[in-house]
Coordinates of C-alpha atoms and ligand atoms in Angstrom, one line a residue:
X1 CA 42.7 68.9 -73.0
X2 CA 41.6 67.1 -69.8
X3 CA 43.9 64.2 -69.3
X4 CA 41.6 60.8 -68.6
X5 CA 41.5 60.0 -64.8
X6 CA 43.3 56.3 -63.8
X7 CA 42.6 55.1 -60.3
X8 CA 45.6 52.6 -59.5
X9 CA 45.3 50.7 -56.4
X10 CA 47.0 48.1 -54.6
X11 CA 50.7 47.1 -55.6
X12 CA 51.0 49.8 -59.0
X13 CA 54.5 50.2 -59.2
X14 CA 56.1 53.6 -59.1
X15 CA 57.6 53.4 -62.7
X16 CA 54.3 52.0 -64.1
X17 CA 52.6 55.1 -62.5
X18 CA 55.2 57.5 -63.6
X19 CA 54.4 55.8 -67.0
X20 CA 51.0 56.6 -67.0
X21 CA 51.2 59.9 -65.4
X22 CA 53.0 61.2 -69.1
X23 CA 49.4 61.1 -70.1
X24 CA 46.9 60.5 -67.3
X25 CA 46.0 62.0 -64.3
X26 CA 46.7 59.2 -61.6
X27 CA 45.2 58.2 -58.1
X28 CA 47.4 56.2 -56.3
X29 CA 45.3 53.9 -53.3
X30 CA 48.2 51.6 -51.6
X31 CA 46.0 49.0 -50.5
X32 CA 42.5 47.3 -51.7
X33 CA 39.9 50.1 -51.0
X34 CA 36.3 49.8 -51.1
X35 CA 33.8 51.7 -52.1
X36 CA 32.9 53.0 -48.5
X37 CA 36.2 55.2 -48.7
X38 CA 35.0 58.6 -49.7
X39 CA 38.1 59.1 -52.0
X40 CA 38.3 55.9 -53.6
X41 CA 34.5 56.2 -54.3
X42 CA 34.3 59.9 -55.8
X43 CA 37.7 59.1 -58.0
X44 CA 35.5 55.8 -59.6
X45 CA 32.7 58.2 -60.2
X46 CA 35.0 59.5 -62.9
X47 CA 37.7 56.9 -63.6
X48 CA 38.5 55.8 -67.1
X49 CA 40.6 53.0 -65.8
X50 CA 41.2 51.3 -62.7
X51 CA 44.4 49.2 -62.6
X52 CA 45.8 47.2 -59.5
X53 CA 45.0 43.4 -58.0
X54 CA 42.5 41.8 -56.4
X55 CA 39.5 43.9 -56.1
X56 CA 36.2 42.8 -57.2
X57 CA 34.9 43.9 -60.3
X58 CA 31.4 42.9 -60.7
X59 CA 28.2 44.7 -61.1
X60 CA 27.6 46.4 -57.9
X61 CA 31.2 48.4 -58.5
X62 CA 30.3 49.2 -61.9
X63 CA 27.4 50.7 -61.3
X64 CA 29.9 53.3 -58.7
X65 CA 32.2 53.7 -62.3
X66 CA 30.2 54.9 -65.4
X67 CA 33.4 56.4 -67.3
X68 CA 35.3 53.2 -66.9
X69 CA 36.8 51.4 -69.9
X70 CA 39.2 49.3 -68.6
X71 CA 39.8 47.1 -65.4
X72 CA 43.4 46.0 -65.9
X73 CA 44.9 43.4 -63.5
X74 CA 47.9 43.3 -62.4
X75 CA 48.0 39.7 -62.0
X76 CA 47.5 36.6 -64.8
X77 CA 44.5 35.4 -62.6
X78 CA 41.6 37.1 -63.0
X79 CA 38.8 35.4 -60.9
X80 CA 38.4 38.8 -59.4
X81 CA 36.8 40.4 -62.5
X82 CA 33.2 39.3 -63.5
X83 CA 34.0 39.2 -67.5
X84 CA 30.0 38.9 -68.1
X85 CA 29.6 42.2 -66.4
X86 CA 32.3 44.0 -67.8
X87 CA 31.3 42.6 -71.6
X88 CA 27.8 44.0 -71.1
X89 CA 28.6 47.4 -70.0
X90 CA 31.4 47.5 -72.8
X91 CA 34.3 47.9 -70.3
X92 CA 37.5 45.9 -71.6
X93 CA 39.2 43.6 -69.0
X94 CA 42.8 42.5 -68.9
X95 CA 45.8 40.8 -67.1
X96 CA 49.4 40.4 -67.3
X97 CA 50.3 36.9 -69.2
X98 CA 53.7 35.4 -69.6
X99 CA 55.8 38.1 -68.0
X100 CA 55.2 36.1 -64.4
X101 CA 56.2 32.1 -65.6
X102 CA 59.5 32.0 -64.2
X103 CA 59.4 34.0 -61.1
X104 CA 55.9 31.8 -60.4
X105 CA 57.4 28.5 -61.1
X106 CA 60.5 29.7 -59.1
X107 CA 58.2 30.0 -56.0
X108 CA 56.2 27.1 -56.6
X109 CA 59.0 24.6 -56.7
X110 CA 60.7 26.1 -53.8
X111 CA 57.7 25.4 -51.9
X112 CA 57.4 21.8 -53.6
X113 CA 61.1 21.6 -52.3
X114 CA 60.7 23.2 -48.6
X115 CA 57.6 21.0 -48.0
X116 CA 59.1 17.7 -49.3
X117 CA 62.6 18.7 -47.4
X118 CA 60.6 20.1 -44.5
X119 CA 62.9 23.5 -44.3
X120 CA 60.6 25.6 -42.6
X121 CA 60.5 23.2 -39.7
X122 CA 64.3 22.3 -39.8
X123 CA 64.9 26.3 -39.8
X124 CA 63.0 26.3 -36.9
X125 CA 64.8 23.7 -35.1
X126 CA 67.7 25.1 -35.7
X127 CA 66.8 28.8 -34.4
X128 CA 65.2 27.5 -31.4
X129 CA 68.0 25.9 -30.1
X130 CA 67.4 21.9 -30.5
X131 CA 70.0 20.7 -32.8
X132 CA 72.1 19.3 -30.2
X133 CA 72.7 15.8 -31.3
X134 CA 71.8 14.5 -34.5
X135 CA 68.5 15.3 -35.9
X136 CA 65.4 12.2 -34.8
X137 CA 64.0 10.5 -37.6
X138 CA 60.2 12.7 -37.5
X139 CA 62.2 15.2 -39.4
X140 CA 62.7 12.8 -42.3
X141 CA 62.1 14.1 -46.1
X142 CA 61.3 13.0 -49.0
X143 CA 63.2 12.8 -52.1
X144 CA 62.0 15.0 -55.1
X145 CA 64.6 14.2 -57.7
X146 CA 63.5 11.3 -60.3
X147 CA 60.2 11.1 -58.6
X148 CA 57.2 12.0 -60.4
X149 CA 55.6 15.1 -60.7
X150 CA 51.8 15.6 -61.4
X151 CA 50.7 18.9 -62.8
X152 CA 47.1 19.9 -63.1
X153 CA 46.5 22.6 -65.5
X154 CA 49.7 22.4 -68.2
X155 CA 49.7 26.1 -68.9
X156 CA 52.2 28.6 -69.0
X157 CA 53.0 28.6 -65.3
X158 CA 52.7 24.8 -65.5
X159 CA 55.1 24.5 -68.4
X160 CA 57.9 26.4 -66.2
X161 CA 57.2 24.4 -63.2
X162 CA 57.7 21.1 -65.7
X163 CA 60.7 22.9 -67.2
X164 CA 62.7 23.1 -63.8
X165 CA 61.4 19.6 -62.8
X166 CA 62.4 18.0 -65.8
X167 CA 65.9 19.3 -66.4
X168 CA 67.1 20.2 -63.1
X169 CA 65.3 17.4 -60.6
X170 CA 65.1 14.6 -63.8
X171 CA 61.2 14.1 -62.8
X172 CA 58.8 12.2 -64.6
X173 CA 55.9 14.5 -65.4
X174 CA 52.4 13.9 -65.9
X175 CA 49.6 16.2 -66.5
X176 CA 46.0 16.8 -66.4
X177 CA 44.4 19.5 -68.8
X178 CA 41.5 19.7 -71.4
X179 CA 43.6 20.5 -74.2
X180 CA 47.1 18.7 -75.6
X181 CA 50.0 20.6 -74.9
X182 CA 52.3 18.7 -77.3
X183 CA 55.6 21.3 -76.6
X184 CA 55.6 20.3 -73.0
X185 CA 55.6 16.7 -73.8
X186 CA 58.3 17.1 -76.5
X187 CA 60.2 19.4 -74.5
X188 CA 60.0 17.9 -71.0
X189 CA 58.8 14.2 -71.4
X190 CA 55.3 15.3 -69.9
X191 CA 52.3 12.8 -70.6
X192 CA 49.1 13.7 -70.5
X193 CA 46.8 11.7 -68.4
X194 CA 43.5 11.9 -67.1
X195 CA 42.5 13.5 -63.5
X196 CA 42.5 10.0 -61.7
X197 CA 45.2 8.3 -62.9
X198 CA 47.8 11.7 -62.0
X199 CA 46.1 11.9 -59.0
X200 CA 47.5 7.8 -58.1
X201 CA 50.7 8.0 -59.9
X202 CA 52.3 10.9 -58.5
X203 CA 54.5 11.6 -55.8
X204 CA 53.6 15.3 -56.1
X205 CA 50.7 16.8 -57.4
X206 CA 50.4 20.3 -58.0
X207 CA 47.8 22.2 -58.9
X208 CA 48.5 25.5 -61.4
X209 CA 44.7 25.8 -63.1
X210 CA 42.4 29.2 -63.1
X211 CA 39.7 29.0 -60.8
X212 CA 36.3 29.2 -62.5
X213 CA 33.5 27.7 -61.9
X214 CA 35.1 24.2 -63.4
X215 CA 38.2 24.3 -61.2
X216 CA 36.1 25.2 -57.9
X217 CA 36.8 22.6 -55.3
X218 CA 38.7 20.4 -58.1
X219 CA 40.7 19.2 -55.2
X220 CA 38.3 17.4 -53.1
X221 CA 37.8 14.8 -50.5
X222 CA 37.7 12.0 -53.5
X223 CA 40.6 13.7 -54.8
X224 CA 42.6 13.5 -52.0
X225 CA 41.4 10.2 -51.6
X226 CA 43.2 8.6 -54.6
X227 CA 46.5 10.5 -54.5
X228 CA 49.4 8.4 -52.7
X229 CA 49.8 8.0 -48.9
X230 CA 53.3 9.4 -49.5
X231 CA 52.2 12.2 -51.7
X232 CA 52.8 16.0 -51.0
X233 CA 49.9 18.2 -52.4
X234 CA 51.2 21.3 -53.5
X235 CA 48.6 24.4 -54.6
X236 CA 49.8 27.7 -56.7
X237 CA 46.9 28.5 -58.3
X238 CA 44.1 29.3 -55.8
X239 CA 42.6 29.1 -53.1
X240 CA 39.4 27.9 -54.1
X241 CA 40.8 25.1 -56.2
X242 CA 40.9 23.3 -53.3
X243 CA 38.2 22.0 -50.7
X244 CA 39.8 23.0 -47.5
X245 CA 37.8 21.0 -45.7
X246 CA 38.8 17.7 -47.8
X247 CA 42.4 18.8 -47.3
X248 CA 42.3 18.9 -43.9
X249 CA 40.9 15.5 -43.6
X250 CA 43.1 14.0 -45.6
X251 CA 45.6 15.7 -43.4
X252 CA 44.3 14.0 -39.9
X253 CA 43.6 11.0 -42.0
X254 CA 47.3 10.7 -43.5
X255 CA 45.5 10.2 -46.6
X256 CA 48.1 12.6 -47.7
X257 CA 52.0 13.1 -46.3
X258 CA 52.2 16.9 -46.8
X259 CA 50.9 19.9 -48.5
X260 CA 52.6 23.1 -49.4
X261 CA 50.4 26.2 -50.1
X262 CA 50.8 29.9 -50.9
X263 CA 47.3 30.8 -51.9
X264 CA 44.1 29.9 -49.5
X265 CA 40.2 30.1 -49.9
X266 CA 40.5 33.8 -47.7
X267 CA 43.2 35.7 -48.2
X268 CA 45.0 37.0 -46.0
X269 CA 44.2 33.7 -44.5
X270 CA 43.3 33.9 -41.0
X271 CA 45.8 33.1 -37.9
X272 CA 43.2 30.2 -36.4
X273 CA 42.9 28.6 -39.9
X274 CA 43.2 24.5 -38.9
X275 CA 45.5 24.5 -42.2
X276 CA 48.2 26.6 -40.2
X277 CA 47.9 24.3 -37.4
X278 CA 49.7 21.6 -38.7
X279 CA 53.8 21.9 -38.8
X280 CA 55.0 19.9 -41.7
X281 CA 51.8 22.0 -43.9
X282 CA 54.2 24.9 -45.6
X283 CA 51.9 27.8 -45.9
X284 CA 53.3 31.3 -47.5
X285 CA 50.7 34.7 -48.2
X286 CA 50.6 34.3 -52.2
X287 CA 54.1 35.1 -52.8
X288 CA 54.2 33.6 -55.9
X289 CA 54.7 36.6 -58.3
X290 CA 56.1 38.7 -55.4
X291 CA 59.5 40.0 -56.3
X292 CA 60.5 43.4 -56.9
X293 CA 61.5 42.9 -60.8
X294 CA 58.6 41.2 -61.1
X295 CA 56.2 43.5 -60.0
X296 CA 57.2 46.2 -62.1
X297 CA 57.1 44.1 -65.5
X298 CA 53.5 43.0 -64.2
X299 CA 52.5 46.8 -63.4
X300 CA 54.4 47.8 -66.8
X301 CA 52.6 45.6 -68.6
X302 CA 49.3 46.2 -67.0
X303 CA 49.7 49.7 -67.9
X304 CA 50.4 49.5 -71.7
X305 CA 47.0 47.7 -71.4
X306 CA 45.2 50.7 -70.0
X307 CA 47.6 53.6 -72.4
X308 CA 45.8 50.9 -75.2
X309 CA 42.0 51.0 -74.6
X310 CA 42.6 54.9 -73.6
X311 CA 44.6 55.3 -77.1
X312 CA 41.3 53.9 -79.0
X313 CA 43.0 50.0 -79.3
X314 CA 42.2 47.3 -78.0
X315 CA 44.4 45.8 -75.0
X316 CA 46.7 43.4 -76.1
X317 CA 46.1 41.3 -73.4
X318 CA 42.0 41.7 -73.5
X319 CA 40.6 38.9 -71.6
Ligands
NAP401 P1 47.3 29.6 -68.3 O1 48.5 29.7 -69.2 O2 46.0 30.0 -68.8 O3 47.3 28.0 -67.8 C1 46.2 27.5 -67.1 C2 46.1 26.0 -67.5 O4 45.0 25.4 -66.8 C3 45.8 25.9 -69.0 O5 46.8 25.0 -69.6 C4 44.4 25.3 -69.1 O6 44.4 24.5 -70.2 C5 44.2 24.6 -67.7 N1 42.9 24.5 -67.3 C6 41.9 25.5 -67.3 N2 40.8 25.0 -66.9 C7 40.9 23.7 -66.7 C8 40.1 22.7 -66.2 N3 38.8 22.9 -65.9 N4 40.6 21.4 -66.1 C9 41.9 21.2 -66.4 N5 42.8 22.2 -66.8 C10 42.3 23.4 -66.9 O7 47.6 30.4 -66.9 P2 48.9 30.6 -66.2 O8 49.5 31.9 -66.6 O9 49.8 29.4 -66.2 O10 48.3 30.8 -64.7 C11 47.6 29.8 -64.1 C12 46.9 30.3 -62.8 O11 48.0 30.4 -61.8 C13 46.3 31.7 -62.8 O12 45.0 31.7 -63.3 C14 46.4 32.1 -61.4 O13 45.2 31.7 -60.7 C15 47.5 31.2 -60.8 N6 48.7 32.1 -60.4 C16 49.1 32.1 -59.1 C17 50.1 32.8 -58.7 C18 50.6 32.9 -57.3 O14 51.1 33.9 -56.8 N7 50.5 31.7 -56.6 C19 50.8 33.6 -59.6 C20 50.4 33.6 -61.0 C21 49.3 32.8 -61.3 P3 43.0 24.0 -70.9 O15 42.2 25.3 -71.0 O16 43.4 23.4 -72.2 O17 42.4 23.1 -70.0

C-alpha cells in the first residue's frame, strides 16, 4: 500500500522524522518554503500532512494542498494557521502544548534578568576593553528579587514564569487574564487584577498571551503610558502583541526604563529596526523554545499528532 506523503518543513527534528518515516513517506524542506519553490509546491499537491513552524496556512495555500488533513505546528502558538479555513475544508490543525513551559519560562526570565541587570551591555563592556576602573553609575540595574512581577496572560507558560519568580526571586505576582486561574494564586501568591491596575503596580510586566485578534496591539501607547517610569517591559509572546511604534515612544519618552524582547512584529526582525537601536533594549530572535531537548519533544509531539489524524483519530492536541 502507498504510504501517505508528509511534507516536514522548517525545524522537524531528525528523530521525529525517523519516527514518521516507519509509516510515511517524508519530504524534508530545512527552511520556510513557499509555494514558488517547484518542489515544495508539487509535494503539497499531494501531502497528507504538513508539519513544521511558522508558515502560513490560510486559504490561498490550501487551495495548493487538496489531500491535506493535518497542519501540525511545531510550536504552542499558532497565529500562523487560519483555524476558520482549515475547519471548512475539514483539515485538522494542531500544536505542541505543555511540553515547552519550562524551557520558555527559562528564557523568558533570563531575559527579564539580563534586561533588568543590563548583561548584554556589561558583556560588552567587558569584551571591548573598558573595564578599567570601576564601572560609572549609567550601568546601574535594577533589582528583581521581591519586586513585583506583572503577568499578562496566566497560562501555562505564564504559570512557569510565576513559578520561578515566586520561589526563586520571592516576587509578588499579579496578573491579567479573562479567566481565574485559582492554582497559580494558591501555588505562587499570584492576584488577579485587571489590565490597568498591573500595568501601574508592577515593576515588571510581561507579556505571555496568544496573539489573536484580542491580543493585537494589547500593548499600546496608553499601555505604556500607565506602567511605572522604572518599569522594564518584557514581551515572550509575540510580536504583534505589542505596538512597536508605542514602545518606541515610550522608549525616547522614558515612559518606560527598559524592555527585553525575543519575538518582534517581523521576524527575523530587520537590522535598521529603531527597537535595536537602543542599548539597554535586550533583543534575542525568538529563542524562547530553542534548545536542542526541546525541539525534539516539540517535533515528537507534533508528530504523534499527524501518525493520529493519519491513523483515523483525532489529534490529541486538535486546536
Ligand atoms: P496558554 O496556556 O494558552 O496561555 C495563554 C494565556 O493567555 C491563557 O491563560 C489565556 O487565558 C490568556 N489570554 C488569552 N487571550 C487573552 C486576552 N485577550 N486577554 C488576556 N489574557 C488572554 O498558552 P501558553 O502555552 O502559555 O503560550 C502562550 C503564548 O506564548 C503562545 O500562544 C505563543 O504565542 C507564545 N510563545 C512564545 C514562545 C517564544 O519562543 N517566545 C514560546 C512558546 C510560546 P484566558 O483565555 O482565560 O484569558
Amino acid at each position: 500500500m502507498e504510504k501517505p506523503l508528509v511534507a516536514a518543513y522548517n525545524r522537524v527534528s531528525r528523530e521525529a522524522r525517523e519516527k514518521l518515516a516507519e509509516t510515511c513517506e517524508v519530504r524534508y524542506f530545512e527552511r520556510s518554503e513557499t509555494l514558488e519553490d517547484p518542489a515544495f509546491r508539487e509535494t503539497m499537491a499531494e501531502a497528507e500532512a504538513i508539519i513544521g513552524i511558522e508558515y502560513e496556512i490560510d486559504e490561498a495555500f490550501l487551495k495548493q494542498a487538496p489531500h491535506l488533513r493535518i497542519a501540525a505546528n511545531v510550536s504552542v502558538g499558532y497565529d500562523n494557521l487560519d483555524l476558520e479555513a482549515l475547519k471548512a475544508r475539514g483539515v485538522y490543525a494542531s500544536n505542541t502544548p505543555g511540553v515547552l513551559n519550562d524551557t520558555t519560562a527559562d528564557a523568558i526570565f533570563g531575559l527579564l534578568l539580563a534586561t533588568a541587570r543590563r548583561i548584554p551591555e556589561t558583556d560588552r563592556y567587558v569584551k571591548d576593553g573598558r573595564w578599567q576602573n570601576t564601572l560609572p553609575d549609567d550601568y546601574f540595574g535594577v533589582d528583581v528579587h521581591h519586586r513585583t512581577l506583572g503577568i499578562i496572560g496566566m497560562g501555562r507558560i505564564g504559570e512557569a514564569i510565576a513559578k520561578r519568580a515566586r520561589f526563586g526571586f520571592d516576587m509578588d505576582i499579579l496578573y491579567y487574564n479573562r479567566s481565574q486561574k485559582r492554582e497559580a494564586e494558591e501555588k505562587y501568591g499570584a492576584s488577579r487584577t485587571a489590565l490597568e491596575p498591573l500595568l501601574e503596580r508592577s515593576d515588571f510586566v510581561c507579556t505571555m498571551t496568544p496573539l489573536t485578534k484580542e491580543t493585537y496591539h494589547l500593548m499600546d501607547e496608553a499601555a505604556f503610558r500607565r506602567m511605572k517610569s522604572s518599569a522594564v517591559f518584557i514581551n515572550g509572546s509575540r510580536g504583534g502583541v505589542v505596538d512597536e511604534e508605542a514602545l518606541i515612544k515610550a522608549l525616547q519618552n522614558r515612559w518606560i526604563r527598559s524592555a527585553g524582547l525575543d519575538v518582534f512584529s517581523e521576524e527575523p526582525v530587520p537590522s535598521d529596526h529603531p527597537l535595536l537601536a537602543f542599548p539597554h533594549v535586550v533583543t534575542l530572535p525568538h529563542i524562547g523554545s530553542f534548545t536542542e531537548e526541546n525541539e525534539n519533544n516539540m517535533s515528537l509531539r507534533a508528530a504523534e499528532n499527524v501518525l493520529q489524524v493519519l491513523n483515523g483519530q483525532v489529534p490529541q492536541d486538535q486546536l
